[in-house]
Structures are given as C-alpha cells and as structure tokens.
Coordinates of C-alpha atoms and ligand atoms in Angstrom, one line a residue:
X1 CA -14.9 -16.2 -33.9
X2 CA -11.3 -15.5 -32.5
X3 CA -10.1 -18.1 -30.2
X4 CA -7.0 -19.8 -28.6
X5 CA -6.3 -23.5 -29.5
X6 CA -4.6 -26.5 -27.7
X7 CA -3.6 -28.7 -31.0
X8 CA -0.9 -30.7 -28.7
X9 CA 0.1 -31.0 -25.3
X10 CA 3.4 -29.3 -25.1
X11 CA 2.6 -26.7 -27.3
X12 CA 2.4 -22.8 -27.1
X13 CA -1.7 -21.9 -27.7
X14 CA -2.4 -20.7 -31.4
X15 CA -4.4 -17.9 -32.0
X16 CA -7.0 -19.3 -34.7
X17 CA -10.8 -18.1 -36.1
X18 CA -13.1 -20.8 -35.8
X19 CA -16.6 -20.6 -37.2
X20 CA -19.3 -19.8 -34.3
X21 CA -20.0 -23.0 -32.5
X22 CA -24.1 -23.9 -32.5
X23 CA -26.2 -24.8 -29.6
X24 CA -27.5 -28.1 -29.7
X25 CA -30.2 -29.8 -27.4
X26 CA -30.3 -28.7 -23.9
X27 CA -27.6 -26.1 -24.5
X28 CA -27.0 -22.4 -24.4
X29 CA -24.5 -20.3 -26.8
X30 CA -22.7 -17.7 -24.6
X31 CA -21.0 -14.4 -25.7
X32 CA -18.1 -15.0 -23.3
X33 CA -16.9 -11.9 -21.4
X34 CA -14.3 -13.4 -19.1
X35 CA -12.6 -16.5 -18.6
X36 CA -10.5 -17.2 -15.9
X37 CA -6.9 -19.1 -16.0
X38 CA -6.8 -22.3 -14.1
X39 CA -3.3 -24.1 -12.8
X40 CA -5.5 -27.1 -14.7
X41 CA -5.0 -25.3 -17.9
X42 CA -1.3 -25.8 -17.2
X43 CA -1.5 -29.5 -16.8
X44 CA -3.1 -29.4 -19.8
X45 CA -1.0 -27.7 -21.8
X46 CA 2.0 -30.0 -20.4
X47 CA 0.3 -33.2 -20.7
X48 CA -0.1 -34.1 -17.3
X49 CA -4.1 -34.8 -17.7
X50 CA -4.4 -37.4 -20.6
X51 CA -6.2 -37.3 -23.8
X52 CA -7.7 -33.6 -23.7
X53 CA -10.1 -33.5 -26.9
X54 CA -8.0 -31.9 -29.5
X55 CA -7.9 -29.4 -30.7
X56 CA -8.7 -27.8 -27.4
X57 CA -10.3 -24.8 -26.4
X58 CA -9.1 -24.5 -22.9
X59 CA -10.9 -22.1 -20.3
X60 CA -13.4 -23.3 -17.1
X61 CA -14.0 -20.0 -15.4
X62 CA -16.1 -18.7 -17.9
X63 CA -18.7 -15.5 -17.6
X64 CA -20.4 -14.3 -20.4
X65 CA -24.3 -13.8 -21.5
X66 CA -26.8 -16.0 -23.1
X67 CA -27.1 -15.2 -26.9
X68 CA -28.6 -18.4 -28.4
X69 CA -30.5 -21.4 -27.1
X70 CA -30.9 -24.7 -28.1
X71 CA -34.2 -27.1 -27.7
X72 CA -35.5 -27.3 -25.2
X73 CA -33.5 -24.6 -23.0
X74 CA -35.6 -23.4 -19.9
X75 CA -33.4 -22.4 -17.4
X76 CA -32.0 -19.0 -19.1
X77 CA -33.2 -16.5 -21.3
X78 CA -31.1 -14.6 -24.2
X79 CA -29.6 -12.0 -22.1
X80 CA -29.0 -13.4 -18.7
X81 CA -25.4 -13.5 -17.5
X82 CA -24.0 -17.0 -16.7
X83 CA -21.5 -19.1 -15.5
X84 CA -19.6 -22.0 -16.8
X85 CA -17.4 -24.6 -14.7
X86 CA -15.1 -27.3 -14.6
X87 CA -18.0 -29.8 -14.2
X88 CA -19.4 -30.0 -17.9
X89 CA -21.8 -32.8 -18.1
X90 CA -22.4 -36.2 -16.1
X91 CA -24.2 -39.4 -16.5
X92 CA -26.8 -38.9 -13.8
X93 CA -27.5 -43.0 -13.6
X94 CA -24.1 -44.5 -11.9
X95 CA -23.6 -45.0 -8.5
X96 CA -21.8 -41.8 -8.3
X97 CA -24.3 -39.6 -9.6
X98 CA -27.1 -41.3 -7.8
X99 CA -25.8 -40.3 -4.7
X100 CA -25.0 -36.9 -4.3
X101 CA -21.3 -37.1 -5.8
X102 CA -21.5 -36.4 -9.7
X103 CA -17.8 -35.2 -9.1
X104 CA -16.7 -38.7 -8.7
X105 CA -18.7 -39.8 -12.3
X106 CA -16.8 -42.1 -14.6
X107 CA -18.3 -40.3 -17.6
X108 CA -18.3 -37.0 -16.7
X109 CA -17.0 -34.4 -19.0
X110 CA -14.8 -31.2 -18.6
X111 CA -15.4 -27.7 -19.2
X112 CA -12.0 -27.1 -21.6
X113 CA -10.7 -30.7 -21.0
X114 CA -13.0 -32.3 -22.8
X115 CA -15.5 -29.7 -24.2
X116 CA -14.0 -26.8 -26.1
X117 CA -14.1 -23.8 -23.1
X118 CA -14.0 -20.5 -22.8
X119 CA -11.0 -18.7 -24.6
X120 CA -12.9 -17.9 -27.1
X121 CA -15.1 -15.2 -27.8
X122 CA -18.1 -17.5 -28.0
X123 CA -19.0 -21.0 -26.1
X124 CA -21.3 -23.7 -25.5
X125 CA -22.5 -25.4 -22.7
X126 CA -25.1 -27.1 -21.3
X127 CA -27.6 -25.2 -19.3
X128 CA -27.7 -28.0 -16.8
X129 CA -24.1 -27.2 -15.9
X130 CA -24.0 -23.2 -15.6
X131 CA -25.1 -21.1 -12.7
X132 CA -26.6 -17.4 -12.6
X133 CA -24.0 -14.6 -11.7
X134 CA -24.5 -12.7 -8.1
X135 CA -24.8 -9.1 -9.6
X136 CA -22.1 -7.9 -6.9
X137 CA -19.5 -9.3 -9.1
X138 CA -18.8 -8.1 -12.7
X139 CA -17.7 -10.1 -15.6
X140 CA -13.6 -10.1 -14.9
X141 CA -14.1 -10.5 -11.1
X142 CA -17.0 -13.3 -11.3
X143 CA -14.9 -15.6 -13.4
X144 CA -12.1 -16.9 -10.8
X145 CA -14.9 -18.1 -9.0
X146 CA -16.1 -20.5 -10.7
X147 CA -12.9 -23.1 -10.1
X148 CA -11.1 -21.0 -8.0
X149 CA -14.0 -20.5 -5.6
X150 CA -15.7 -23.8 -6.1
X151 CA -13.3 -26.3 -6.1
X152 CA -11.9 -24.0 -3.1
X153 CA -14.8 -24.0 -1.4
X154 CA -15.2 -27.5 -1.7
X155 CA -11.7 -28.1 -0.7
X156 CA -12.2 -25.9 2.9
X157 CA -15.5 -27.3 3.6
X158 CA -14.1 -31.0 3.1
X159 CA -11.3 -30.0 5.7
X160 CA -13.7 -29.8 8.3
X161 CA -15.0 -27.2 11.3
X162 CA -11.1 -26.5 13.1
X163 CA -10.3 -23.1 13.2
X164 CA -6.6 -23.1 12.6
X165 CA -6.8 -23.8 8.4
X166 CA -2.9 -23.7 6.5
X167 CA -3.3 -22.9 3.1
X168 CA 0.1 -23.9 1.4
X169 CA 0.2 -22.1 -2.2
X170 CA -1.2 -18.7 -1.9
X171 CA -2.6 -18.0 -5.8
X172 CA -5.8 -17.8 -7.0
X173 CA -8.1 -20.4 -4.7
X174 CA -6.1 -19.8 -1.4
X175 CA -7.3 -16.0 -2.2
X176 CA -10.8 -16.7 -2.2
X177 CA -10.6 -20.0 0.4
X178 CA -8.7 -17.3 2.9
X179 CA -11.8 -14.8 2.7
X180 CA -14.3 -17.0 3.3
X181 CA -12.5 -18.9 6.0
X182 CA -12.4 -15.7 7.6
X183 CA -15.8 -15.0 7.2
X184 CA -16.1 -17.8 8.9
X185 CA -14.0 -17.1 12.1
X186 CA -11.5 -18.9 11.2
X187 CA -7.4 -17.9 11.5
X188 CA -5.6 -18.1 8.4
X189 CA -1.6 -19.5 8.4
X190 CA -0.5 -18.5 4.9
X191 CA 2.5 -20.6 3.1
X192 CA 4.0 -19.3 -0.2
X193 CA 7.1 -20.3 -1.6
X194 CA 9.9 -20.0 0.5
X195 CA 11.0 -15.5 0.3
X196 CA 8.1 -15.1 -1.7
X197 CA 7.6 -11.6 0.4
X198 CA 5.0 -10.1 -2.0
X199 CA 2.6 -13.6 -1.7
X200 CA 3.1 -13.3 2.3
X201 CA 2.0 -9.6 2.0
X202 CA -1.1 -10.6 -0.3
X203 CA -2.0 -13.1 2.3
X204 CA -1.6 -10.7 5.4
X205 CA -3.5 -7.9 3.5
X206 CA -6.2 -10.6 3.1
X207 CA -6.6 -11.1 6.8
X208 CA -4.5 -14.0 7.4
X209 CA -2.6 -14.1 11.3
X210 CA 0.8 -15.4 9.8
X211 CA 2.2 -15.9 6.3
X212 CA 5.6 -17.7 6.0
X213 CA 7.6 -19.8 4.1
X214 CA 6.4 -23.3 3.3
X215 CA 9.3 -25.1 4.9
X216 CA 8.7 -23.0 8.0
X217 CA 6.6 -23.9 11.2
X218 CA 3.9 -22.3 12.2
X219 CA 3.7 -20.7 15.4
X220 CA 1.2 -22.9 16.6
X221 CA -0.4 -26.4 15.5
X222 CA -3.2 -26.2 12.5
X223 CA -6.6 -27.8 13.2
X224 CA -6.3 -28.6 8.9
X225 CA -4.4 -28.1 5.6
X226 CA -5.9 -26.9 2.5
X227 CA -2.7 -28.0 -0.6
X228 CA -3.4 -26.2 -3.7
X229 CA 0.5 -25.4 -4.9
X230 CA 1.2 -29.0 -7.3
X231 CA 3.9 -30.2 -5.0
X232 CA 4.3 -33.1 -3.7
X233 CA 6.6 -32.3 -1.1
X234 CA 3.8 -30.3 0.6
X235 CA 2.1 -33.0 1.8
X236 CA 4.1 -34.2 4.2
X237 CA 5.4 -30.5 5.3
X238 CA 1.8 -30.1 5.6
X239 CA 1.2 -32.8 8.1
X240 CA 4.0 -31.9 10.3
X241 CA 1.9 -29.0 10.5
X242 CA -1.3 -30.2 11.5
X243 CA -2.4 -31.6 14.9
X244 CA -3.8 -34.8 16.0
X245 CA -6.7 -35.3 14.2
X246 CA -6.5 -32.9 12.4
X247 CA -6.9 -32.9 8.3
X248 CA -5.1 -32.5 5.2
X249 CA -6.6 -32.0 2.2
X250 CA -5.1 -32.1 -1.5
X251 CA -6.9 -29.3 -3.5
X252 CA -5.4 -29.7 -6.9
X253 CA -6.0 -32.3 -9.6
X254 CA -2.4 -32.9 -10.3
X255 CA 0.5 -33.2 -7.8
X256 CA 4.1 -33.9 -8.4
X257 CA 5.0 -37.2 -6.2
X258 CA 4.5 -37.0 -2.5
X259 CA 8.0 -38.2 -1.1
X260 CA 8.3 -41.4 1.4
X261 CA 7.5 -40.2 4.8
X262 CA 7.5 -41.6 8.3
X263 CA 4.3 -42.9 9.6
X264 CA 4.8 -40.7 12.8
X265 CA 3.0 -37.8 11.1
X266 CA 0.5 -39.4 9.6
X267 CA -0.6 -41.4 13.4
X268 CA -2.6 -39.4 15.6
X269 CA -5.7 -39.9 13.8
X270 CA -4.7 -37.5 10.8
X271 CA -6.1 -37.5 7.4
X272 CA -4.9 -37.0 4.0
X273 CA -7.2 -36.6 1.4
X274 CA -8.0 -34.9 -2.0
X275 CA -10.9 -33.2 -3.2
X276 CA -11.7 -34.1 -7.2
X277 CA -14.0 -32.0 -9.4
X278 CA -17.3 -29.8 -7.8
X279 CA -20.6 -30.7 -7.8
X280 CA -23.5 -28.7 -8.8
X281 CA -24.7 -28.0 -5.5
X282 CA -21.2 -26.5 -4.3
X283 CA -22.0 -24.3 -7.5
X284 CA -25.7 -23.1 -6.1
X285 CA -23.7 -23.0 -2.7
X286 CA -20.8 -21.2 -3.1
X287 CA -21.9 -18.5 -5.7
X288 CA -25.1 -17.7 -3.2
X289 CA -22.0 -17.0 -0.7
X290 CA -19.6 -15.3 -2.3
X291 CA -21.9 -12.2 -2.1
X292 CA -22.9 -12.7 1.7
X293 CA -18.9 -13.1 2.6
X294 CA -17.9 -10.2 0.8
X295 CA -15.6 -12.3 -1.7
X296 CA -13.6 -9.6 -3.4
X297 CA -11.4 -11.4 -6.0
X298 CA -8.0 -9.9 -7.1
X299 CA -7.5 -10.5 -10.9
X300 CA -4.8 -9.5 -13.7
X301 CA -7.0 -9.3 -16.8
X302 CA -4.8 -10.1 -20.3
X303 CA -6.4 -9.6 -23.5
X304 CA -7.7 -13.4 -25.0
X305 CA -4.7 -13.1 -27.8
X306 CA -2.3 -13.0 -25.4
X307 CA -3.4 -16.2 -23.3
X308 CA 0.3 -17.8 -23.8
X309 CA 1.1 -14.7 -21.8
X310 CA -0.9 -15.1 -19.0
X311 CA -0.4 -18.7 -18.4
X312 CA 3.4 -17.6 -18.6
X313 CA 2.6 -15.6 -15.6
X314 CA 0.3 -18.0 -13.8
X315 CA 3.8 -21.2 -14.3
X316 CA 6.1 -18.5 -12.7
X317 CA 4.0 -17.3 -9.9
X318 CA 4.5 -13.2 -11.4
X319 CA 1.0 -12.4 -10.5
X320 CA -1.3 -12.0 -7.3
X321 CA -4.6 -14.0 -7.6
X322 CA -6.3 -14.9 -10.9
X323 CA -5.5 -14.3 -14.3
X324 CA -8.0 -13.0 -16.1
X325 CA -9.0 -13.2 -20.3
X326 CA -11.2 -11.0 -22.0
X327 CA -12.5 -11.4 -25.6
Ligands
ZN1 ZN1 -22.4 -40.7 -13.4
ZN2 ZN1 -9.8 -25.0 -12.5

C-alpha cells in the first residue's frame, strides 16, 4: 500500500509502499477514504511531542470502511464505514480509566503518535476505539471531525454554560466549535491573527457577532475562552478578555510558553485550564450531534502524496478549515 512516513522528527514525510498491515485480535483493517490534517501532526513532525513510534504513519481523523476483521471483532461488519480518533487504545484498570477519564490514562496510545494512522491507503485500529459515521457526512467532510470536532467539542463543553465563548485561532476546530456553539445559543467573538481579513470573514460567514484581531478587545466581556492557536501569548490576552468567573480553556496539546502575567487577570475567580485527549463517550456524543446541529465542515482535500503540501498549508495558515487527504 502507498503511504506517507515520519522516519524522524524534523523531516519532510516520505512517500513509501509498505506491505498491507493485518488485523490482529480485537481489530478492524480499514480501506481509508479520508484522513484529516491535525495541528498535532505538526508537533509531530517538529518534535514537540516526544518519542512518536518511528517510522510514523501520521493521521487521526480517519474515515474509511471495514475490509478485514480480526478475532473476535463484533462491533462492525466488512463494509460499514468508520471512524478512527486520536484516542487509540487505553488501559481500562488505572484510576484514570476507572472513572470516566480514559483521556487522562498513563498508557494510553495514539492514533498516528503511537499507532501508525491514517495517511495511508490502508489502517488498523481497534474496534474498541472507532465510531460509526452519521450518513449526513461523506468521507472528506466526516474526517475533521473526529479531532477537530471532538477534542473541540470537548474543549467548549469544558468551558462551561456562559454565552459569550472567544475562540482565539480560527482553523479547523474553532470552525466546527463556532457552529455548534451557535446551535446552542451562544454568541461567537472570533480572534485570528492580527489582519487576517479572510479568517474574520470565515468566522462571520459562520455566524459569529464579531471577528477581530487577537490583540484586540472585544466589544464586550466573554463569559469563556476556547485557545486552540499554539501560542502562548494567548493566554493571557485571553483572560483580559474574559469576565469574573469566567473560563479559559487551552484546547491544543502543545503551546508555545505562556509569558509572566499579573495576577490581576487571573483574580476574580477565573480559570485557566486545558483540555487533553477525548474520551469515548465525547466520541458517541459529539458524532450523534454533529448531524442534529447541522455541522457543515469546510475542507481543502490534497491528494495522500502530496501530504508535505498540505501540512505546508495548515503551518502557514493558507487555508480555511481542515485539510483534507484522500488515498
Ligand atoms: Zn488507564
Ligand atoms: Zn488532532
């Protein structure tokens, strides 16, 4: 099978055939049909996430069908479209996965981190970890949800009920999170970078009440924060945003470091946190609402051989929403 290989951090993606992968116990072997381009492929490209099996097969937002099963495989059927996240297998005995937060599992494993992914024509996973596809969505749209989506979703949901919600970083979650805030009745303060016109327009087509810069001020107070650009500078911009009690959360899984800043905007009762990893039932949850909120996803599709292309794109902020491979 063609596919695109990490063999060390730092290093352009090779365009290699591998012999088809097998399904072992427990798993299914997909014909991918799209896999979505993740800001964590970047940080894993550059090194910024440490000891990435290698070689690599990146990819976390993976659609494709069901063409081979392993032992004991019960959840799917050769045929059935599924799809693949982040979240690739945990331990299911520590404390962490014993009480509702797998995401926070010491030995958990990652969908094209530590498991070969999905830019590839074929993949593995286990059935455990992939979801059924709502029908609404094909193959190239479906596949930014599921880290995109999820860890968005997860991200929103974590920020609490307020209805003022600041995304800073309009790409590929802030998209999706922006859509189903507002299916939620929720106003939507978009920051981009600063005279990034096109990203404000995005964000205003997408419903949200104001887009600016992200050194600007909004015009009034946000209930919460949502981060999902890598900068650490955000952070406090972000609080000097938000209102008393209000909440800001870190959506991405690698930052740049926050700068020193004065107490004063942290006090009021504000929070800072960060949202790691998804769980399962943010999966089952998010997928069975994408449909209801009328998620439409905006993608750039690339052909899988020119991957280096695409994550090109995705570094330099030259496209609107997700980047999008297909075998
Ligand atoms: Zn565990
Ligand atoms: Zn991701």
């Amino acid at each position: 099978m063609h596919a695109q290989v990490l063999r060390a951090a730092g290093r352009p993606l090779e365009s290699v055939e591998l012999s088809a992968p097998k399904a072992g116990p427990g798993q299914v072997l997909i014909a991918v049909k799209a896999c979505a381009v993740c800001r964590t492929d970047l940080h894993i490209l550059d090194g910024e996430l440490a000891h990435p099996k290698l070689p690599l097969v990146p990819g976390h937002e993976i659609v494709g069908s069901v063409v081979g099963k392993g032992d004991g495989v019960d959840r799917f059927a050769i045929g059935d479209r599924v799809g693949v996240p982040w979240l690739g297998w945990t331990c299911g005995i520590c404390e962490y996965c014993k009480s509702g937060r797998e995401n926070l599992c010491g030995r958990a494993r990652f969908t094209g981190y530590q498991i070969d992914g999905g830019y590839a024509e074929l993949t593995v996973a286990d059935q455990r970890y992939c979801f059924p596809i709502p029908a609404e969505f094909d193959d190239a749209a479906a596949a930014p949800l599921l880290c995109a989506g999820l860890i968005g979703y997860r991200t929103l949901r974590l920020a609490g009920d307020g209805e003022r919600i600041g995304i800073y970083g309009f790409g590929a979650a802030a998209h999706i999170v922006a859509q189903v805030a507002r299916h939620q009745g929720r106003q939507v303060f978009a920051f981009t970078r600063p005279g990034d016109k096109a990203a404000q327009d995005f964000a205003h087509g997408l419903g949200a009440v104001w887009a600016g810069g992200s050194d600007e001020t909004p015009p009034e107070p946000l209930d919460a924060a949502l981060i999902f650009a890598p900068v650490g500078a955000l952070v406090p911009a972000a609080l000097a945003a938000t209102r008393k009690g209000g909440t800001v959360v870190c959506g991405g899984i690698h930052m740049s470091d926050i700068p020193s800043f004065a107490y004063r905007l942290l006090w009021g009762e504000r929070v800072l946190r960060s949202v790691a990893n998804l769980t399962r039932q943010d999966a089952e949850e998010f997928l069975a609402l994408a449909p209801q909120a009328g998620i439409h996803t905006a993608t750039q599709t690339y052909p899988l051989a020119e991957a280096n292309r695409a994550l090109a794109d995705l570094r330099h902020g030259a496209l609107q929403g997700a980047a999008v491979l297909l075998p």
